[in-house]
PDB file of C-alpha atoms in Angstrom:
ATOM      1  CA  MET A 147      39.961 -16.129  44.534  1.00 44.00           C
ATOM      2  CA  LYS A 148      36.101 -18.445  43.397  1.00 47.00           C
ATOM      3  CA  ALA A 149      35.227 -15.039  44.321  1.00 47.00           C
ATOM      4  CA  ILE A 150      36.923 -12.622  42.731  1.00 44.00           C
ATOM      5  CA  LEU A 151      36.786 -14.738  39.484  1.00 38.00           C
ATOM      6  CA  HIS A 152      32.388 -14.636  39.627  1.00 42.00           C
ATOM      7  CA  SER A 153      32.845 -10.719  40.689  1.00 45.00           C
ATOM      8  CA  CYS A 154      35.131 -10.566  38.051  1.00 41.00           C
ATOM      9  CA  PHE A 155      32.760 -12.487  35.010  1.00 37.00           C
ATOM     10  CA  ALA A 156      29.535 -11.004  36.453  1.00 41.00           C
ATOM     11  CA  ALA A 157      31.343  -7.244  35.918  1.00 43.00           C
ATOM     12  CA  ALA A 158      31.830  -8.927  32.806  1.00 41.00           C
ATOM     13  CA  LEU A 159      28.266 -10.381  31.372  1.00 36.00           C
ATOM     14  CA  VAL A 160      26.803  -6.880  32.620  1.00 40.00           C
ATOM     15  CA  ALA A 161      29.786  -4.913  30.651  1.00 42.00           C
ATOM     16  CA  VAL A 162      28.767  -6.319  27.275  1.00 38.00           C
ATOM     17  CA  PHE A 163      25.142  -6.976  27.879  1.00 39.00           C
ATOM     18  CA  THR A 164      24.810  -3.141  28.421  1.00 42.00           C
ATOM     19  CA  GLN A 165      27.023  -1.381  25.778  1.00 42.00           C
ATOM     20  CA  PRO A 166      24.646  -0.613  23.091  1.00 43.00           C
ATOM     21  CA  ALA A 167      24.151  -2.566  20.011  1.00 41.00           C
ATOM     22  CA  ALA A 168      27.574  -2.787  17.469  1.00 40.00           C
ATOM     23  CA  ALA A 169      26.248   0.074  14.340  1.00 48.00           C
ATOM     24  CA  VAL A 170      23.125   0.133  12.961  1.00 53.00           C
ATOM     25  CA  GLU A 171      22.758   3.362  12.131  1.00 64.00           C
ATOM     26  CA  PRO A 172      19.172   4.858  12.757  1.00 85.00           C
ATOM     27  CA  ARG A 173      19.527   7.614  10.398  1.00 92.00           C
ATOM     28  CA  LEU A 174      20.636   7.996   6.291  1.00 94.00           C
ATOM     29  CA  THR A 175      21.048  10.726   5.223  1.00 96.00           C
ATOM     30  CA  GLY A 176      22.424  10.717   1.099  1.00 97.00           C
ATOM     31  CA  GLU A 177      21.240  11.673  -2.545  1.00 98.00           C
ATOM     32  CA  ILE A 178      18.362   9.237  -3.599  1.00 98.00           C
ATOM     33  CA  ARG A 179      18.433   6.560  -7.037  1.00 98.00           C
ATOM     34  CA  VAL A 180      14.812   5.846  -7.447  1.00 97.00           C
ATOM     35  CA  ILE A 181      14.524   1.366  -7.790  1.00 96.00           C
ATOM     36  CA  ASP A 182      10.728   1.607  -8.197  1.00 95.00           C
ATOM     37  CA  GLY A 183       7.689   2.942  -6.956  1.00 94.00           C
ATOM     38  CA  ASP A 184       8.824   2.365  -3.304  1.00 95.00           C
ATOM     39  CA  THR A 185      12.546   1.073  -2.911  1.00 95.00           C
ATOM     40  CA  ILE A 186      15.299   3.351  -3.570  1.00 97.00           C
ATOM     41  CA  ALA A 187      18.857   4.214  -2.685  1.00 97.00           C
ATOM     42  CA  LEU A 188      21.288   5.941  -0.680  1.00 97.00           C
ATOM     43  CA  GLY A 189      24.299   5.480  -2.070  1.00 95.00           C
ATOM     44  CA  GLU A 190      25.719   1.731  -1.792  1.00 94.00           C
ATOM     45  CA  THR A 191      22.145   1.216   0.570  1.00 95.00           C
ATOM     46  CA  ARG A 192      18.747  -0.036  -0.467  1.00 94.00           C
ATOM     47  CA  ILE A 193      15.557   1.354   1.515  1.00 96.00           C
ATOM     48  CA  ARG A 194      12.126   0.799   0.939  1.00 94.00           C
ATOM     49  CA  LEU A 195       9.641   3.358   2.436  1.00 95.00           C
ATOM     50  CA  PHE A 196       7.747   2.572   5.486  1.00 91.00           C
ATOM     51  CA  GLY A 197       3.912   2.001   4.743  1.00 87.00           C
ATOM     52  CA  ILE A 198       3.145   1.917   0.986  1.00 92.00           C
ATOM     53  CA  ASP A 199       3.155  -0.245  -1.718  1.00 90.00           C
ATOM     54  CA  ALA A 200       3.674   0.417  -4.469  1.00 92.00           C
ATOM     55  CA  VAL A 201       3.145  -1.730  -7.749  1.00 90.00           C
ATOM     56  CA  GLU A 202       4.879  -4.167  -9.601  1.00 89.00           C
ATOM     57  CA  GLY A 203       7.973  -3.346 -12.180  1.00 88.00           C
ATOM     58  CA  ASP A 204       6.113  -5.410 -14.933  1.00 90.00           C
ATOM     59  CA  GLN A 205       2.199  -4.740 -13.390  1.00 90.00           C
ATOM     60  CA  PRO A 206      -0.480  -4.096 -15.189  1.00 91.00           C
ATOM     61  CA  CYS A 207      -3.411  -1.594 -15.647  1.00 89.00           C
ATOM     62  CA  ARG A 208      -6.197  -1.398 -17.605  1.00 90.00           C
ATOM     63  CA  ALA A 209      -7.639   1.924 -18.447  1.00 89.00           C
ATOM     64  CA  SER A 210     -11.925   2.539 -18.805  1.00 89.00           C
ATOM     65  CA  ASP A 211     -11.306   2.651 -22.650  1.00 92.00           C
ATOM     66  CA  GLY A 212      -9.661  -0.896 -22.250  1.00 92.00           C
ATOM     67  CA  ARG A 213      -6.202  -0.305 -22.512  1.00 93.00           C
ATOM     68  CA  VAL A 214      -4.286  -2.357 -20.782  1.00 93.00           C
ATOM     69  CA  LEU A 215      -0.718  -0.434 -20.111  1.00 91.00           C
ATOM     70  CA  ASN A 216       2.625  -1.078 -17.801  1.00 93.00           C
ATOM     71  CA  CYS A 217       1.449   0.579 -14.257  1.00 91.00           C
ATOM     72  CA  GLY A 218       4.651  -0.529 -12.805  1.00 92.00           C
ATOM     73  CA  ALA A 219       6.771   1.111 -15.041  1.00 94.00           C
ATOM     74  CA  TRP A 220       4.691   4.325 -15.464  1.00 94.00           C
ATOM     75  CA  VAL A 221       5.444   4.669 -11.304  1.00 95.00           C
ATOM     76  CA  THR A 222       8.505   4.487 -11.348  1.00 96.00           C
ATOM     77  CA  ALA A 223       9.089   6.550 -14.405  1.00 96.00           C
ATOM     78  CA  GLN A 224       6.913   8.720 -12.250  1.00 96.00           C
ATOM     79  CA  VAL A 225       8.739   8.323  -8.834  1.00 97.00           C
ATOM     80  CA  ARG A 226      12.497   9.440 -10.862  1.00 97.00           C
ATOM     81  CA  ALA A 227      11.035  12.490 -12.496  1.00 97.00           C
ATOM     82  CA  THR A 228      10.200  13.573  -8.748  1.00 97.00           C
ATOM     83  CA  TYR A 229      12.927  12.207  -6.648  1.00 98.00           C
ATOM     84  CA  ASP A 230      16.344  11.072  -8.573  1.00 97.00           C
ATOM     85  CA  GLY A 231      18.721  13.297  -7.568  1.00 98.00           C
ATOM     86  CA  GLN A 232      17.254  14.425  -4.677  1.00 98.00           C
ATOM     87  CA  ARG A 233      18.619  14.984  -1.140  1.00 98.00           C
ATOM     88  CA  ALA A 234      16.725  12.672   1.160  1.00 97.00           C
ATOM     89  CA  ASP A 235      16.993  12.233   5.340  1.00 98.00           C
ATOM     90  CA  CYS A 236      15.532   8.465   5.866  1.00 97.00           C
ATOM     91  CA  GLN A 237      14.966   6.971  10.092  1.00 96.00           C
ATOM     92  CA  ARG A 238      15.242   3.553  10.068  1.00 95.00           C
ATOM     93  CA  VAL A 239      12.288   1.735  10.935  1.00 91.00           C
ATOM     94  CA  ASP A 240      13.400  -2.106  10.380  1.00 89.00           C
ATOM     95  CA  THR A 241      14.847  -4.619   7.933  1.00 87.00           C
ATOM     96  CA  ASP A 242      12.131  -6.370   5.435  1.00 85.00           C
ATOM     97  CA  ARG A 243      13.301 -10.537   4.523  1.00 83.00           C
ATOM     98  CA  TYR A 244      15.249  -8.916   1.389  1.00 84.00           C
ATOM     99  CA  GLY A 245      17.730  -7.562   3.502  1.00 84.00           C
ATOM    100  CA  ARG A 246      16.618  -4.352   2.644  1.00 85.00           C
ATOM    101  CA  ILE A 247      16.358  -1.603   5.182  1.00 93.00           C
ATOM    102  CA  VAL A 248      12.637  -0.245   6.014  1.00 92.00           C
ATOM    103  CA  ALA A 249      12.800   3.510   6.674  1.00 95.00           C
ATOM    104  CA  ARG A 250      10.722   6.644   6.927  1.00 95.00           C
ATOM    105  CA  CYS A 251      12.136   8.961   4.119  1.00 97.00           C
ATOM    106  CA  ALA A 252      11.202  12.923   3.974  1.00 98.00           C
ATOM    107  CA  ALA A 253      12.585  15.022   0.220  1.00 98.00           C
ATOM    108  CA  LEU A 254      12.021  17.744  -0.860  1.00 97.00           C
ATOM    109  CA  GLY A 255      10.548  18.666   2.068  1.00 96.00           C
ATOM    110  CA  GLN A 256       7.958  16.345   2.692  1.00 96.00           C
ATOM    111  CA  ASP A 257       7.252  12.788   3.877  1.00 95.00           C
ATOM    112  CA  MET A 258       8.319  10.580   0.604  1.00 96.00           C
ATOM    113  CA  GLY A 259       5.429   7.467   1.249  1.00 94.00           C
ATOM    114  CA  GLN A 260       2.950  10.079   2.157  1.00 92.00           C
ATOM    115  CA  ALA A 261       3.150  11.876  -1.348  1.00 95.00           C
ATOM    116  CA  LEU A 262       3.356   9.145  -2.980  1.00 95.00           C
ATOM    117  CA  VAL A 263       0.136   7.837  -1.297  1.00 90.00           C
ATOM    118  CA  ALA A 264      -1.249  11.606  -2.528  1.00 90.00           C
ATOM    119  CA  ALA A 265      -0.021  11.230  -6.020  1.00 93.00           C
ATOM    120  CA  GLY A 266      -1.309   7.979  -6.361  1.00 90.00           C
ATOM    121  CA  TYR A 267       1.551   5.691  -7.034  1.00 92.00           C
ATOM    122  CA  SER A 268       1.249   3.808  -3.783  1.00 90.00           C
ATOM    123  CA  ARG A 269      -1.116   2.207  -1.628  1.00 85.00           C
ATOM    124  CA  ALA A 270      -1.469   2.547   2.393  1.00 80.00           C
ATOM    125  CA  TYR A 271      -1.975   5.897   4.641  1.00 61.00           C
ATOM    126  CA  VAL A 272      -5.436   5.207   4.194  1.00 55.00           C
ATOM    127  CA  ALA A 273      -7.128   8.017   4.808  1.00 59.00           C
ATOM    128  CA  THR A 274      -4.525  10.059   2.141  1.00 66.00           C
ATOM    129  CA  GLU A 275      -5.099   6.811  -0.599  1.00 70.00           C
ATOM    130  CA  ALA A 276      -8.479   7.677  -0.001  1.00 65.00           C
ATOM    131  CA  ALA A 277      -8.361  11.590  -1.202  1.00 70.00           C
ATOM    132  CA  ALA A 278      -6.198  10.103  -4.109  1.00 74.00           C
ATOM    133  CA  LYS A 279      -8.739   7.018  -4.820  1.00 76.00           C
ATOM    134  CA  ARG A 280     -12.176   9.728  -5.319  1.00 72.00           C
ATOM    135  CA  ALA A 281     -10.059  11.768  -6.954  1.00 76.00           C
ATOM    136  CA  GLY A 282      -8.815   9.509  -9.688  1.00 82.00           C
ATOM    137  CA  ARG A 283      -5.478  10.364  -9.543  1.00 82.00           C
ATOM    138  CA  GLY A 284      -2.240   7.701 -10.532  1.00 83.00           C
ATOM    139  CA  VAL A 285      -2.707   4.579 -10.539  1.00 77.00           C
ATOM    140  CA  HIS A 286      -6.646   5.292  -9.299  1.00 78.00           C
ATOM    141  CA  ALA A 287      -7.403   6.092 -12.409  1.00 81.00           C
ATOM    142  CA  TYR A 288      -7.007   2.426 -14.008  1.00 79.00           C
ATOM    143  CA  GLU A 289      -8.018  -0.481 -13.133  1.00 81.00           C
ATOM    144  CA  THR A 290      -5.847  -2.743 -11.818  1.00 78.00           C
ATOM    145  CA  GLN A 291      -4.778  -5.323  -8.490  1.00 79.00           C
ATOM    146  CA  ARG A 292      -3.251  -4.012  -5.207  1.00 78.00           C
ATOM    147  CA  PRO A 293       0.320  -4.533  -5.771  1.00 77.00           C
ATOM    148  CA  ASP A 294       0.367  -7.754  -3.193  1.00 76.00           C
ATOM    149  CA  ALA A 295      -2.631  -9.443  -4.728  1.00 79.00           C
ATOM    150  CA  TYR A 296      -0.906  -9.299  -8.128  1.00 81.00           C
ATOM    151  CA  ARG A 297       2.720 -11.002  -6.603  1.00 79.00           C
ATOM    152  CA  LYS A 298       0.355 -14.091  -4.865  1.00 83.00           C
ATOM    153  CA  ALA A 299      -1.433 -14.131  -7.985  1.00 84.00           C
ATOM    154  CA  SER A 300       1.282 -13.896  -9.798  1.00 82.00           C
ATOM    155  CA  LYS A 301       3.231 -16.787  -8.057  1.00 82.00           C
ATOM    156  CA  ALA A 302       0.126 -19.154  -7.913  1.00 79.00           C
ATOM    157  CA  ALA A 303      -0.600 -18.539 -11.772  1.00 75.00           C
ATOM    158  CA  PRO A 304       0.095 -21.233 -13.804  1.00 70.00           C
ATOM    159  CA  LYS A 305       3.244 -20.607 -16.869  1.00 60.00           C
ATOM    160  CA  PRO A 306       1.839 -20.961 -20.424  1.00 56.00           C
ATOM    161  CA  VAL A 307       2.669 -24.258 -22.181  1.00 51.00           C
ATOM    162  CA  ALA A 308       2.135 -23.726 -25.301  1.00 50.00           C
ATOM    163  CA  SER A 309       0.701 -20.643 -27.719  1.00 54.00           C
ATOM    164  CA  SER A 310      -1.590 -20.736 -29.991  1.00 57.00           C
ATOM    165  CA  GLY A 311      -1.108 -21.103 -34.151  1.00 58.00           C
ATOM    166  CA  PRO A 312      -3.178 -20.627 -37.025  1.00 58.00           C
ATOM    167  CA  GLY A 313      -7.070 -21.323 -35.541  1.00 59.00           C
ATOM    168  CA  GLY A 314      -5.867 -21.937 -32.344  1.00 60.00           C
ATOM    169  CA  CYS A 315      -3.605 -25.371 -32.956  1.00 64.00           C
ATOM    170  CA  VAL A 316      -1.441 -25.826 -30.098  1.00 64.00           C
ATOM    171  CA  ILE A 317       0.331 -28.625 -31.773  1.00 66.00           C
ATOM    172  CA  LYS A 318       3.865 -27.876 -33.620  1.00 68.00           C
ATOM    173  CA  GLY A 319       5.604 -29.472 -35.794  1.00 71.00           C
ATOM    174  CA  ASN A 320       9.354 -29.547 -37.645  1.00 70.00           C
ATOM    175  CA  VAL A 321      10.284 -30.819 -40.595  1.00 72.00           C
ATOM    176  CA  SER A 322      13.784 -31.760 -41.357  1.00 70.00           C
ATOM    177  CA  SER A 323      15.972 -31.402 -44.360  1.00 71.00           C
ATOM    178  CA  LYS A 324      15.608 -35.454 -44.784  1.00 75.00           C
ATOM    179  CA  GLY A 325      11.948 -35.060 -44.752  1.00 72.00           C
ATOM    180  CA  THR A 326      11.393 -36.383 -41.488  1.00 73.00           C
ATOM    181  CA  ARG A 327       8.233 -34.749 -39.826  1.00 72.00           C
ATOM    182  CA  ILE A 328       7.779 -34.635 -35.754  1.00 71.00           C
ATOM    183  CA  PHE A 329       5.079 -32.873 -33.817  1.00 63.00           C
ATOM    184  CA  HIS A 330       5.265 -31.701 -29.987  1.00 64.00           C
ATOM    185  CA  MET A 331       2.314 -31.878 -28.492  1.00 63.00           C
ATOM    186  CA  PRO A 332       1.422 -29.340 -25.084  1.00 64.00           C
ATOM    187  CA  GLY A 333       3.267 -30.179 -22.279  1.00 58.00           C
ATOM    188  CA  GLN A 334       6.125 -32.332 -23.796  1.00 60.00           C
ATOM    189  CA  HIS A 335      10.194 -30.923 -22.641  1.00 55.00           C
ATOM    190  CA  ASP A 336      11.320 -30.530 -26.192  1.00 53.00           C
TER     191      ASP A 336
END
């Protein structure tokens, strides 16, 4: 009896550990909704495009004439104009730390990641990015930080304590209806 139980237990273990992993869909298809320069959604599923890194949504860049532009919003608008509503076929590669699926996606007959890098809307694929830089396409026409450096600097940057008033003065003051004067110094809570 003991031998039969061991055999049954061993058979059950083999059955459990040799079954394919539960419902991880390796291939996803659907209509694209652009979230930002390197993230799309197919229905309710968010997908981070594999192997590329687009500028952040609020990331600025500087034109050669000194103008500061919101490159992140511009890139998102360009990607939307190209891909929103198109059909994508995505092959799952991984899951990122935010729980998004990371996938290679094709739309309009080409790999989206490579197309975005070639257009200068994202960074990665070394040879393609180098060609976009040489041609000055997309964000490569501007002076901007790499997206990873921008994210790191944004996290480390001190938040402004007070804005300067006339003449650069950072002391703020209020006068109540009773004539009481209250001054606020930089770094104070209120």
